[in-house]
Tab-separated table of C-alpha atoms in Angstrom:
chain	number	residue	atom	x	y	z
I	77	MET	CA	-20.819	2.342	-5.511
I	78	ASN	CA	-19.170	5.154	-7.430
I	79	ILE	CA	-15.629	5.303	-6.011
I	80	LEU	CA	-12.758	7.753	-6.394
I	81	LEU	CA	-9.611	5.638	-6.163
I	82	THR	CA	-6.430	7.658	-5.727
I	83	GLY	CA	-3.186	5.873	-6.528
I	84	GLY	CA	-5.249	3.354	-8.432
I	85	ALA	CA	-2.523	2.609	-10.982
I	86	GLY	CA	-0.123	1.315	-8.343
I	87	PHE	CA	0.438	-2.161	-6.956
I	88	ILE	CA	-2.361	-2.245	-4.381
I	89	GLY	CA	-4.629	0.129	-6.273
I	90	SER	CA	-4.669	-1.835	-9.515
I	91	ASN	CA	-5.443	-5.073	-7.685
I	92	LEU	CA	-8.222	-3.333	-5.774
I	93	ALA	CA	-9.656	-1.759	-8.933
I	94	ARG	CA	-9.944	-5.115	-10.674
I	95	GLN	CA	-11.753	-6.665	-7.724
I	96	LEU	CA	-14.125	-3.733	-7.259
I	97	LEU	CA	-14.993	-3.804	-10.970
I	98	LYS	CA	-15.792	-7.522	-10.674
I	99	GLU	CA	-18.202	-6.653	-7.874
I	100	GLY	CA	-20.018	-4.111	-10.046
I	101	HIS	CA	-18.640	-0.806	-8.757
I	102	GLN	CA	-17.673	2.174	-10.891
I	103	ILE	CA	-14.055	3.260	-10.431
I	104	ILE	CA	-12.639	6.680	-11.181
I	105	CYS	CA	-8.872	6.353	-10.861
I	106	LEU	CA	-6.656	9.354	-10.162
I	107	ASP	CA	-2.922	8.687	-10.430
I	108	ASN	CA	0.011	10.881	-11.440
I	109	LEU	CA	2.118	7.919	-12.685
I	110	ASP	CA	4.888	9.071	-10.372
I	111	THR	CA	8.502	8.332	-11.296
I	112	TYR	CA	9.459	6.886	-7.886
I	113	TYR	CA	9.720	3.710	-9.937
I	114	ASN	CA	9.320	3.150	-13.680
I	115	PRO	CA	5.846	4.505	-14.586
I	116	ASP	CA	5.580	1.855	-17.315
I	117	HIS	CA	4.663	-0.583	-14.539
I	118	LYS	CA	1.699	1.589	-13.569
I	119	TRP	CA	0.641	2.215	-17.139
I	120	ARG	CA	0.510	-1.531	-17.776
I	121	ASN	CA	-1.721	-1.826	-14.703
I	122	VAL	CA	-4.080	0.808	-16.073
I	123	GLN	CA	-4.264	-0.818	-19.497
I	124	GLN	CA	-5.623	-4.002	-17.932
I	125	THR	CA	-8.844	-2.184	-16.993
I	126	LEU	CA	-9.161	0.646	-19.526
I	127	ASN	CA	-11.574	-1.327	-21.692
I	128	ASN	CA	-14.040	-1.700	-18.814
I	129	ARG	CA	-16.843	0.839	-19.230
I	130	ASP	CA	-17.059	1.267	-15.454
I	131	TYR	CA	-13.410	2.338	-15.196
I	132	HIS	CA	-12.276	5.892	-15.864
I	133	PHE	CA	-8.629	6.917	-15.608
I	134	HIS	CA	-7.423	10.465	-14.960
I	135	GLU	CA	-3.739	11.292	-14.834
I	136	GLY	CA	-3.105	13.978	-12.257
I	137	ASP	CA	-1.883	14.917	-8.802
I	138	ILE	CA	-3.895	14.766	-5.579
I	139	ARG	CA	-2.383	18.148	-4.630
I	140	ASP	CA	-4.039	19.794	-7.660
I	141	SER	CA	-7.145	21.205	-5.978
I	142	GLU	CA	-8.659	22.450	-9.245
I	143	LEU	CA	-8.408	19.004	-10.825
I	144	VAL	CA	-9.704	17.281	-7.702
I	145	ASP	CA	-12.675	19.653	-7.453
I	146	THR	CA	-13.452	19.045	-11.137
I	147	LEU	CA	-13.571	15.294	-10.550
I	148	PHE	CA	-15.921	15.749	-7.600
I	149	ARG	CA	-18.183	17.955	-9.722
I	150	THR	CA	-18.122	15.544	-12.662
I	151	TYR	CA	-18.757	12.293	-10.782
I	152	ALA	CA	-21.227	11.640	-7.993
I	153	PHE	CA	-18.822	9.841	-5.679
I	154	ASP	CA	-20.192	7.645	-2.932
I	155	ALA	CA	-16.792	7.131	-1.321
I	156	VAL	CA	-13.071	7.809	-1.663
I	157	VAL	CA	-10.385	5.148	-1.341
I	158	HIS	CA	-7.207	7.139	-0.807
I	159	LEU	CA	-4.118	5.060	-1.610
I	160	ALA	CA	-2.021	7.737	-3.354
I	161	ALA	CA	1.184	8.595	-1.499
I	162	ARG	CA	4.879	9.124	-1.899
I	163	ALA	CA	6.170	5.699	-0.859
I	164	GLY	CA	9.392	4.528	0.750
I	165	VAL	CA	10.800	4.854	4.258
I	166	ARG	CA	14.490	5.277	3.393
I	167	PRO	CA	14.040	7.795	0.525
I	168	SER	CA	11.865	9.958	2.763
I	169	VAL	CA	14.892	10.653	4.962
I	170	GLN	CA	16.549	12.338	1.982
I	171	ASP	CA	13.541	14.434	0.895
I	172	PRO	CA	11.152	14.961	3.825
I	173	ALA	CA	9.551	18.078	2.321
I	174	LEU	CA	8.307	16.159	-0.709
I	175	TYR	CA	6.849	13.398	1.467
I	176	TYR	CA	4.979	15.868	3.632
I	177	ASP	CA	3.711	17.794	0.638
I	178	VAL	CA	2.319	14.732	-1.138
I	179	ASN	CA	1.155	12.662	1.818
I	180	VAL	CA	-0.195	15.390	4.095
I	181	ASN	CA	-1.162	18.254	1.795
I	182	GLY	CA	-2.489	15.806	-0.793
I	183	THR	CA	-4.724	14.205	1.824
I	184	LEU	CA	-5.900	17.627	2.981
I	185	THR	CA	-6.774	18.575	-0.608
I	186	LEU	CA	-8.997	15.500	-0.896
I	187	LEU	CA	-10.670	16.061	2.477
I	188	GLN	CA	-11.468	19.670	1.596
I	189	ALA	CA	-12.902	18.628	-1.765
I	190	MET	CA	-15.070	16.052	0.022
I	191	GLN	CA	-16.344	18.711	2.407
I	192	ARG	CA	-17.191	21.094	-0.426
I	193	SER	CA	-18.994	18.423	-2.444
I	194	GLY	CA	-20.857	16.651	0.354
I	195	VAL	CA	-18.967	13.338	0.093
I	196	SER	CA	-18.455	11.942	3.582
I	197	LYS	CA	-16.872	8.485	3.265
I	198	MET	CA	-13.173	7.651	2.944
I	199	VAL	CA	-10.907	4.645	3.377
I	200	PHE	CA	-7.375	5.929	3.915
I	201	ALA	CA	-4.229	3.848	3.423
I	202	SER	CA	-1.960	4.395	6.392
I	203	SER	CA	1.079	2.340	7.387
I	204	SER	CA	2.458	0.138	10.133
I	205	SER	CA	5.465	2.483	10.152
I	206	VAL	CA	3.503	4.906	12.355
I	207	TYR	CA	4.223	2.623	15.331
I	208	GLY	CA	7.925	3.425	15.120
I	209	ASP	CA	10.335	0.985	16.735
I	210	SER	CA	7.915	-0.179	19.394
I	211	PRO	CA	9.288	-3.029	21.526
I	212	GLN	CA	5.769	-4.129	22.430
I	213	VAL	CA	4.322	-6.686	20.034
I	214	PRO	CA	1.939	-7.307	18.482
I	215	PHE	CA	1.121	-3.701	17.567
I	216	VAL	CA	-2.345	-2.652	18.756
I	217	GLU	CA	-4.248	0.357	17.413
I	218	THR	CA	-4.421	1.856	20.919
I	219	ASP	CA	-0.612	1.904	21.182
I	220	THR	CA	0.936	5.363	21.261
I	221	ALA	CA	2.048	6.235	17.745
I	222	ASP	CA	3.888	9.461	18.424
I	223	ARG	CA	7.504	8.442	17.795
I	224	PRO	CA	7.862	7.732	14.056
I	225	LEU	CA	11.381	7.048	12.801
I	226	SER	CA	11.078	8.453	9.270
I	227	PRO	CA	9.398	11.389	7.524
I	228	TYR	CA	7.286	8.849	5.624
I	229	ALA	CA	5.952	7.411	8.885
I	230	ALA	CA	5.383	10.860	10.350
I	231	SER	CA	3.491	11.961	7.234
I	232	LYS	CA	1.172	8.968	7.449
I	233	ARG	CA	0.459	9.642	11.125
I	234	ALA	CA	-0.181	13.309	10.357
I	235	ALA	CA	-2.652	12.313	7.640
I	236	GLU	CA	-4.465	10.031	10.107
I	237	LEU	CA	-4.871	13.008	12.442
I	238	LEU	CA	-6.235	15.152	9.622
I	239	CYS	CA	-8.774	12.438	8.876
I	240	HIS	CA	-9.896	12.471	12.506
I	241	THR	CA	-10.208	16.267	12.419
I	242	PHE	CA	-12.560	16.108	9.430
I	243	HIS	CA	-14.527	13.319	11.101
I	244	HIS	CA	-14.933	15.536	14.167
I	245	LEU	CA	-15.778	18.723	12.271
I	246	TYR	CA	-17.992	17.353	9.495
I	247	GLY	CA	-19.079	13.880	10.592
I	248	PHE	CA	-17.026	12.086	7.935
I	249	ASP	CA	-16.919	8.290	8.097
I	250	ILE	CA	-13.222	7.431	7.752
I	251	PHE	CA	-11.323	4.212	8.340
I	252	CYS	CA	-7.526	4.572	8.472
I	253	LEU	CA	-6.019	1.209	7.554
I	254	ARG	CA	-2.490	0.564	8.752
I	255	PHE	CA	-1.059	-1.778	6.134
I	256	PHE	CA	1.746	-4.148	7.065
I	257	THR	CA	4.380	-4.757	4.324
I	258	VAL	CA	2.264	-5.642	1.313
I	259	TYR	CA	3.675	-8.065	-1.273
I	260	GLY	CA	2.573	-10.273	-4.150
I	261	PRO	CA	2.576	-10.501	-7.950
I	262	ASN	CA	3.156	-7.193	-9.701
I	263	GLN	CA	4.529	-5.535	-6.569
I	264	ARG	CA	6.797	-2.512	-6.783
I	265	PRO	CA	10.201	-3.430	-8.263
I	266	GLU	CA	12.228	-1.681	-5.544
I	267	MET	CA	10.680	-3.733	-2.726
I	268	ALA	CA	12.848	-6.333	-0.994
I	269	ILE	CA	11.105	-9.456	-2.280
I	270	SER	CA	11.279	-8.193	-5.872
I	271	GLN	CA	14.925	-7.181	-5.590
I	272	PHE	CA	15.943	-10.405	-3.856
I	273	THR	CA	14.185	-12.570	-6.427
I	274	ASP	CA	15.672	-10.722	-9.376
I	275	SER	CA	19.206	-10.706	-7.959
I	276	ILE	CA	19.202	-14.362	-6.910
I	277	LEU	CA	17.961	-15.501	-10.311
I	278	ASN	CA	20.678	-13.450	-12.005
I	279	GLY	CA	23.461	-14.695	-9.737
I	280	GLN	CA	23.944	-11.282	-8.178
I	281	ALA	CA	24.443	-10.478	-4.496
I	282	ILE	CA	21.483	-9.260	-2.481
I	283	THR	CA	21.964	-6.372	-0.069
I	284	VAL	CA	20.883	-7.169	3.484
I	285	PHE	CA	20.782	-4.354	6.012
I	286	GLY	CA	21.624	-5.625	9.485
I	287	ASP	CA	22.202	-9.176	10.680
I	288	GLY	CA	18.924	-10.607	9.326
I	289	SER	CA	17.149	-10.566	12.683
I	290	THR	CA	14.740	-7.771	11.749
I	291	SER	CA	11.236	-9.087	11.144
I	292	ARG	CA	8.235	-7.918	9.158
I	293	ASP	CA	4.577	-8.838	9.126
I	294	TYR	CA	4.247	-9.530	5.387
I	295	THR	CA	0.700	-9.303	4.029
I	296	TYR	CA	-0.362	-10.763	0.697
I	297	VAL	CA	-2.010	-8.211	-1.581
I	298	ASP	CA	-5.268	-10.183	-1.890
I	299	ASP	CA	-5.678	-9.959	1.895
I	300	ILE	CA	-5.083	-6.201	1.776
I	301	VAL	CA	-7.709	-5.857	-0.961
I	302	SER	CA	-10.127	-7.853	1.167
I	303	GLY	CA	-9.517	-5.534	4.113
I	304	ILE	CA	-10.207	-2.439	1.997
I	305	ILE	CA	-13.415	-3.819	0.526
I	306	ARG	CA	-14.673	-4.952	3.927
I	307	SER	CA	-13.942	-1.452	5.211
I	308	LEU	CA	-16.041	0.079	2.434
I	309	GLU	CA	-18.881	-2.241	3.368
I	310	ASN	CA	-18.725	-1.339	7.065
I	311	LEU	CA	-17.697	2.317	6.894
I	312	ARG	CA	-19.169	4.184	9.845
I	313	GLY	CA	-17.483	6.619	12.225
I	314	TYR	CA	-13.740	7.026	12.578
I	315	GLU	CA	-11.568	3.966	13.123
I	316	VAL	CA	-7.897	3.040	12.909
I	317	LEU	CA	-7.420	-0.599	11.902
I	318	ASN	CA	-4.420	-2.867	11.453
I	319	ILE	CA	-4.577	-4.830	8.202
I	320	GLY	CA	-1.753	-7.351	8.319
I	321	GLY	CA	-0.829	-10.984	8.070
I	322	SER	CA	-0.297	-11.273	11.837
I	323	ASP	CA	2.521	-13.779	11.247
I	324	PRO	CA	5.892	-11.976	11.146
I	325	ILE	CA	8.990	-13.546	9.663
I	326	SER	CA	12.649	-12.586	10.132
I	327	LEU	CA	14.637	-11.274	7.193
I	328	ALA	CA	16.958	-14.282	7.373
I	329	ASP	CA	14.015	-16.702	7.225
I	330	LEU	CA	12.379	-14.729	4.412
I	331	ILE	CA	15.507	-15.116	2.302
I	332	GLN	CA	15.439	-18.865	2.917
I	333	VAL	CA	11.800	-19.013	1.803
I	334	ILE	CA	12.693	-17.180	-1.420
I	335	GLU	CA	15.689	-19.484	-1.978
I	336	ARG	CA	13.476	-22.571	-1.637
I	337	ALA	CA	10.858	-21.145	-3.994
I	338	LEU	CA	13.543	-20.369	-6.575
I	339	GLY	CA	15.678	-23.447	-6.029
I	340	GLU	CA	18.682	-21.141	-5.842
I	341	THR	CA	21.083	-19.899	-3.159
I	342	ALA	CA	21.503	-16.213	-2.380
I	343	ILE	CA	24.823	-14.382	-2.325
I	344	ILE	CA	24.520	-11.938	0.593
I	345	ASN	CA	26.180	-8.551	0.928
I	346	ARG	CA	25.618	-7.253	4.470
I	347	LEU	CA	25.439	-3.564	5.313
I	348	PRO	CA	24.526	-1.700	8.522
I	349	MET	CA	20.909	-0.958	9.416
I	350	GLN	CA	19.596	2.121	7.615
I	351	PRO	CA	18.156	5.288	9.199
I	352	GLY	CA	14.381	5.014	9.517
I	353	ASP	CA	14.285	1.207	9.587
I	354	VAL	CA	12.526	-0.494	12.495
I	355	GLN	CA	13.452	-3.774	14.172
I	356	GLN	CA	10.074	-5.466	13.840
I	357	THR	CA	6.436	-5.137	12.810
I	358	TYR	CA	3.611	-7.368	13.966
I	359	ALA	CA	-0.100	-6.649	13.552
I	360	ASP	CA	-2.707	-7.391	16.162
I	361	ILE	CA	-5.749	-7.822	13.902
I	362	THR	CA	-8.332	-8.426	16.634
I	363	LYS	CA	-10.121	-5.147	15.952
I	364	ALA	CA	-10.270	-5.694	12.174
I	365	ALA	CA	-11.577	-9.208	12.756
I	366	GLN	CA	-14.331	-7.911	15.039
I	367	LEU	CA	-15.396	-4.871	12.976
I	368	LEU	CA	-14.821	-6.206	9.463
I	369	GLY	CA	-14.647	-9.978	9.734
I	370	TYR	CA	-11.120	-9.613	8.349
I	371	GLN	CA	-8.838	-12.645	8.369
I	372	PRO	CA	-5.692	-13.084	6.270
I	373	THR	CA	-5.748	-16.242	4.176
I	374	VAL	CA	-2.327	-16.460	2.474
I	375	ARG	CA	0.708	-17.725	4.402
I	376	VAL	CA	4.069	-16.151	3.576
I	377	GLU	CA	5.452	-19.395	2.141
I	378	ASP	CA	2.491	-19.710	-0.231
I	379	GLY	CA	2.514	-16.023	-1.138
I	380	ILE	CA	6.218	-16.060	-1.959
I	381	GLN	CA	5.721	-19.106	-4.175
I	382	GLN	CA	2.915	-17.326	-6.023
I	383	PHE	CA	5.120	-14.268	-6.465
I	384	VAL	CA	8.022	-16.365	-7.764
I	385	ASP	CA	5.726	-18.220	-10.187
I	386	TRP	CA	4.421	-14.886	-11.481
I	387	TYR	CA	7.940	-13.487	-11.772
I	388	ARG	CA	9.207	-16.495	-13.743
I	389	ALA	CA	6.188	-16.355	-16.074
I	390	ARG	CA	6.830	-12.658	-16.697
I	391	GLN	CA	10.492	-13.324	-17.483
I	392	ASP	CA	9.531	-16.168	-19.848
I	393	ALA	CA	7.042	-13.886	-21.606
I	394	ARG	CA	9.726	-11.244	-22.111
I	395	PHE	CA	12.062	-13.849	-23.592
I	396	VAL	CA	9.378	-14.994	-26.031
I	397	MET	CA	8.623	-11.401	-27.079
I	398	GLN	CA	12.311	-10.802	-27.796
């Protein structure tokens, strides 16, 4: 397949690109190397695949309709995997207009370009945050998702609705995948597991919001990549699918897992819960299992150990280079 991959220089996107290239697909990556976190991380991701003749990188913004239309005219896309987004629940509270512009208008720009060029297949990266602070667990795709707690969550839900509109109007085949807290080697540096690991190793306090009872359904990046690829292989109609680990862990227990993997003890600085945060996430993956044959394979304890091993190796490599 000839695939347009938006956000392909990021954490999930770069892992997906490498796997799709192994399977013989051609990848055209569109990424603006956003400064939400240090773009050097993304550029290093891109450099890992630049020498592959089936990989083409374009730096640019999904809101740039002229650029997007040019890509659709230049390449005969079979499908779009749309991962590009302004990330982060808490920062979205401070700048909701930016999140709506990127996540909603950017998605609309892509959908319109697809309609103009005759491309009808998309896998869209949504988020478990659309469920809000639902007390009913596990989260099922048929649950009402009309009470998001952050602009980020609301923007993802709005983009899902746009996808359904284009499915209805033009017969697009679109799967909206609700990812549940993705982690693993090379993950974004501002994410909790990265920050906790770095701070603990450096003898610094970690910031914990709340009493540690909040829980998240952490999903290892390889399982997310599997869910995306299985969606591409089964893409027909419009579906919303949970892609998660289906094994939530409390924040307090997560910290203990990281401590054991590091062989170190955390110094904890507790602060109140933050606006936009939810108490729990928990994916019911029955539908994904039935439609895609999706099953997560990496337990949190094993995934954290793999992340810690990667992190230590990266730190050792930096020391050697210095």
